[in-house]
Amino acid sequence: MIRRFGRLRSVSVRSLLPKRPRSVAGQVFILQVAIVVLLVIGAILALALQTRRDIDNEAQNRSVAVAETFAHSPGLIAAMNSPDPSKVLQPITEKTRRAAHVDFIVVMDTKGIRYTHPLPDRIGKRFVGTIGPSLAGKVLVENVQGPLGREVQAVVPVTAPGGRVVGLVSAGLKVRNVSSETNHQLIVILGTGAVGLAVATGGTALATRRLRRQTHGLGPAEMTRMYEHHDAVLHAVREGVVIVAGDGTVLLANDEARRLLGLAPDSEGRPVAELEGLDPATAELLASGREATDEVHATGDRLLVVNQRPTDGPGGPMGTVATIRDSTELRALTGRAEVARERLRLLYDAGVGIGTTLDVRRTAEELAEVAVPAFADFVTVDLPDPVLGGEEPNPTSSEMRRTAVSGIRDDHPLYECGQLIEFLPSTPQARGFGSGHAELVPDLSRAPGWRAQDPERTEDIIGYGIHSLVTVPLQARGAVLGVANFWRSEKPEPFDEDDLSLAEELVARAAVSVDNARRYTREHALAVTLQRSLLPRALPRHSAVEVAHRYLPAQSGVGGDWFDVIPLPGSRVALVVGDVVGHGLHAAATMGRLRTAVHNFSTLDQPPDELLSHLDELVSRIDQDEAGAAGGLEGSAMTGATCLYAVYNPVTRRCCFARAGHPPPAVVRPDGSVEFPDIPAGPPLGLGILPFETMEMDIEEGSRLVFYTDGLIEDRTRDIDAGMELLRQALSRTDRTPEQTCQDVLDALLPGRAKDDVALLVARTRALGPDRVAEWDVPPVPSAVAGMRAAAAAKLREWGLADLEFGTELILSELLTNAIRYGSPPIRVRLLHDQGLTCEVTDGSSTSPHLRYAATTDEGGRGLFLVARTSERWGTRYTAEGKIIWAEQLLSDEGATPPDLDDKALLDLFPDDELL
């Protein structure tokens, strides 16, 4: 600071010498006298203003105090209420005014009519001033033009004991009386200021005389010589000093500054921007005028530390002064710090950028991308095929597949991505994969073991400019998963031991992510395999519907979405879609259990609402069993499941729906109109709180029934209503097959990979025409059985199914006989000619026959046995009016053969009355 102050003073004195030949002491004296005069004048003005303000405040405070004192005087209210208030109050106010040294005290009523005033002729007249705030209970101080002239007055309310304002009191002073007091005090202030000026001037003279003695009477010339000696010392120090004026001109640059910055001898007096050889960054700093602390600049082969401060402080001129030190020895240390910083940044980028997905290939690609070009010019990652498939690697095999390649250029001669490579035992890759230790090859041209792998390709690699290699095995949890290769070509220096340690740490972080992805791939493959085995592999062909389906697993893995098509008796078909909440093996296994349960329940041929009730009870038991097995741990049970179950009848062209917390289906009419039936939602499965309801609707032939799970329409980026509208638009196209409809829906709602499981089932309905259905009403008498057999035989001949007459007559004989004997009217017979021949007998009873094996001595009980023997399958289903017993036979072209029974065998099996 002393040196800088001396340099600034030197510049200032030099600039003043030609204009002011006086001595330094004389100049200081004039300056100090001027400052003292200004300070005294300022003090007088400030004191005068302060005194005036104090007097005004004193006048206002006195007015308020007198008015409030008088307003609260005992007996004032009584005097104001007397017959002649002025007579009572006028003497008192005048006496009080003179004692309080105020110019007036006025008592008035609430309308402002005066009771008292120093001028008696003003009594009874209206008060001059503002009384509104005082009537509201406030104290008001104001300056007004009153009867006595310009006045400072205070108005105070007079309040009764209840707080009501009954009058007003005003007290105040005339402004000229206040000014006269100020003028008297101003004389004293001016006198005091004059005395202070005299004392200050005398003190300045004494200080100037003392300064003259201290400088020994030196004049400007002598002082100039003294500062020249100071400059000589300045130029001798080993620290550069540069002083720059406010306009960017160099005022001073000592010898050290010229040496460090490479400045010419004539640099002083020239703008910084015009100096030759000055580093641009340093020139910008010197010309900018900004502050800088230990700012490092590289100039040529030197590393300079610059400090810069402005000189326009107290009394200083505009400009800056910069000090410069040579810190070239710090360059090596700074370089090492920069290398460490870059390595830390690389490891940070690796921690953030590697392992963003659970895909083995993508994780390997992220490792290669992070290391280029920050660490290496080319990076390749080789993994065995078992690792890519999620399995453990084979430690005895050195065969690996190039999984990732990244580099600064694309025309490199390295092995291409995807190529299967069997590394020779002499290569660093094979040794690293076998031993688990990283290897450094500083010079590839002198590595015969590496060159033996592929002599022609290795020559191309060396000719390309790749000269150094680091091979690091990917190790995680005790297993070597592959190798990562780092190649250098652009940098002439080879990899060293520090680079090797950095590569090992980088690969160690990536190996954990690769192993996590491998394990996830294995578990995902297991879950997919399980789910694929649980989902229907091929839907059955059915004459009632033409179906197509899609299943898309979620990004995070397989889940519990499923669908099914189940043939039912009477040419009917059941369409099912369900969703188990969650993902993974547990959801897939639960889905399989529910699908099996639906198959089992459908064999009972129950209505959709009853089937969902049974399924709801099953899910509740599953939850209880799993919760008990897990010791009551939260989250161990199934988290939820939904289901939609529908039965379509091609004979009546009606469909019956029931759903348990599942999205409603879509019904697409042949004309392209789309409807979402308002089916009662019902609770999700497993809650058991409400019964399920069904809804029936007529379905035109050629309509499309679309069943789906919530993953199709729900998405975090859009509302569910928007998803339903997109689905409606995708389904509105006419003349689309179920396969085309599936593709239209997925293209519209899932252009990318699904975030949740999606199951989609599309069924186009068909109808069983009247020409393939025959119905008869049967009287409840045994003699009607023979006539019914004849009518059925005639219809079979009409359909070209004469080979089924024998079996059909047997079936009708037994079923009709049972209905007539044990059932109740009405009794009906229906034949359905579809993929097989179905014979149905309907009666009004709910009693169902049971198959049993009759003993040789029994006279009956063999009828249902013959029905089961003759038909492919048979069963009973219940309706609101009773029951239907049905039996189905395969057609001859499907391999059906009539039963090997003759008339004698028939007579042996049946009693006489069973063959009526």
mmCIF file with all atom_site columns, C-alpha atoms in Angstrom, residues 776-781 783-785 788 816 820 825-830 841-842:
data_model
loop_
_atom_site.group_PDB
_atom_site.id
_atom_site.type_symbol
_atom_site.label_atom_id
_atom_site.label_alt_id
_atom_site.label_comp_id
_atom_site.label_asym_id
_atom_site.label_entity_id
_atom_site.label_seq_id
_atom_site.pdbx_PDB_ins_code
_atom_site.Cartn_x
_atom_site.Cartn_y
_atom_site.Cartn_z
_atom_site.occupancy
_atom_site.B_iso_or_equiv
_atom_site.pdbx_formal_charge
_atom_site.auth_seq_id
_atom_site.auth_comp_id
_atom_site.auth_asym_id
_atom_site.auth_atom_id
_atom_site.pdbx_PDB_model_num
ATOM 1  C CA . TRP A 1 776 ? -89.802 -78.462 -30.865 1.00 0.00 ? 776 TRP A CA 1
ATOM 2  C CA . ASP A 1 777 ? -92.213 -78.224 -27.977 1.00 0.00 ? 777 ASP A CA 1
ATOM 3  C CA . VAL A 1 778 ? -92.745 -81.665 -26.414 1.00 0.00 ? 778 VAL A CA 1
ATOM 4  C CA . PRO A 1 779 ? -95.934 -82.662 -24.585 1.00 0.00 ? 779 PRO A CA 1
ATOM 5  C CA . PRO A 1 780 ? -95.225 -84.116 -21.109 1.00 0.00 ? 780 PRO A CA 1
ATOM 6  C CA . VAL A 1 781 ? -96.451 -87.631 -22.029 1.00 0.00 ? 781 VAL A CA 1
ATOM 7  C CA . SER A 1 783 ? -95.856 -91.338 -26.058 1.00 0.00 ? 783 SER A CA 1
ATOM 8  C CA . ALA A 1 784 ? -94.303 -88.126 -27.380 1.00 0.00 ? 784 ALA A CA 1
ATOM 9  C CA . VAL A 1 785 ? -90.810 -89.622 -27.223 1.00 0.00 ? 785 VAL A CA 1
ATOM 10 C CA . MET A 1 788 ? -89.697 -86.707 -31.252 1.00 0.00 ? 788 MET A CA 1
ATOM 11 C CA . LEU A 1 816 ? -86.801 -86.790 -22.900 1.00 0.00 ? 816 LEU A CA 1
ATOM 12 C CA . ILE A 1 820 ? -91.091 -86.331 -18.665 1.00 0.00 ? 820 ILE A CA 1
ATOM 13 C CA . PRO A 1 825 ? -93.344 -78.548 -18.205 1.00 0.00 ? 825 PRO A CA 1
ATOM 14 C CA . PRO A 1 826 ? -92.637 -76.789 -20.443 1.00 0.00 ? 826 PRO A CA 1
ATOM 15 C CA . ILE A 1 827 ? -90.381 -79.290 -22.216 1.00 0.00 ? 827 ILE A CA 1
ATOM 16 C CA . ARG A 1 828 ? -88.499 -78.287 -25.346 1.00 0.00 ? 828 ARG A CA 1
ATOM 17 C CA . VAL A 1 829 ? -85.979 -79.940 -27.661 1.00 0.00 ? 829 VAL A CA 1
ATOM 18 C CA . ARG A 1 830 ? -83.400 -78.015 -29.675 1.00 0.00 ? 830 ARG A CA 1
ATOM 19 C CA . VAL A 1 841 ? -83.621 -80.792 -23.711 1.00 0.00 ? 841 VAL A CA 1
ATOM 20 C CA . THR A 1 842 ? -85.169 -78.062 -21.583 1.00 0.00 ? 842 THR A CA 1
#
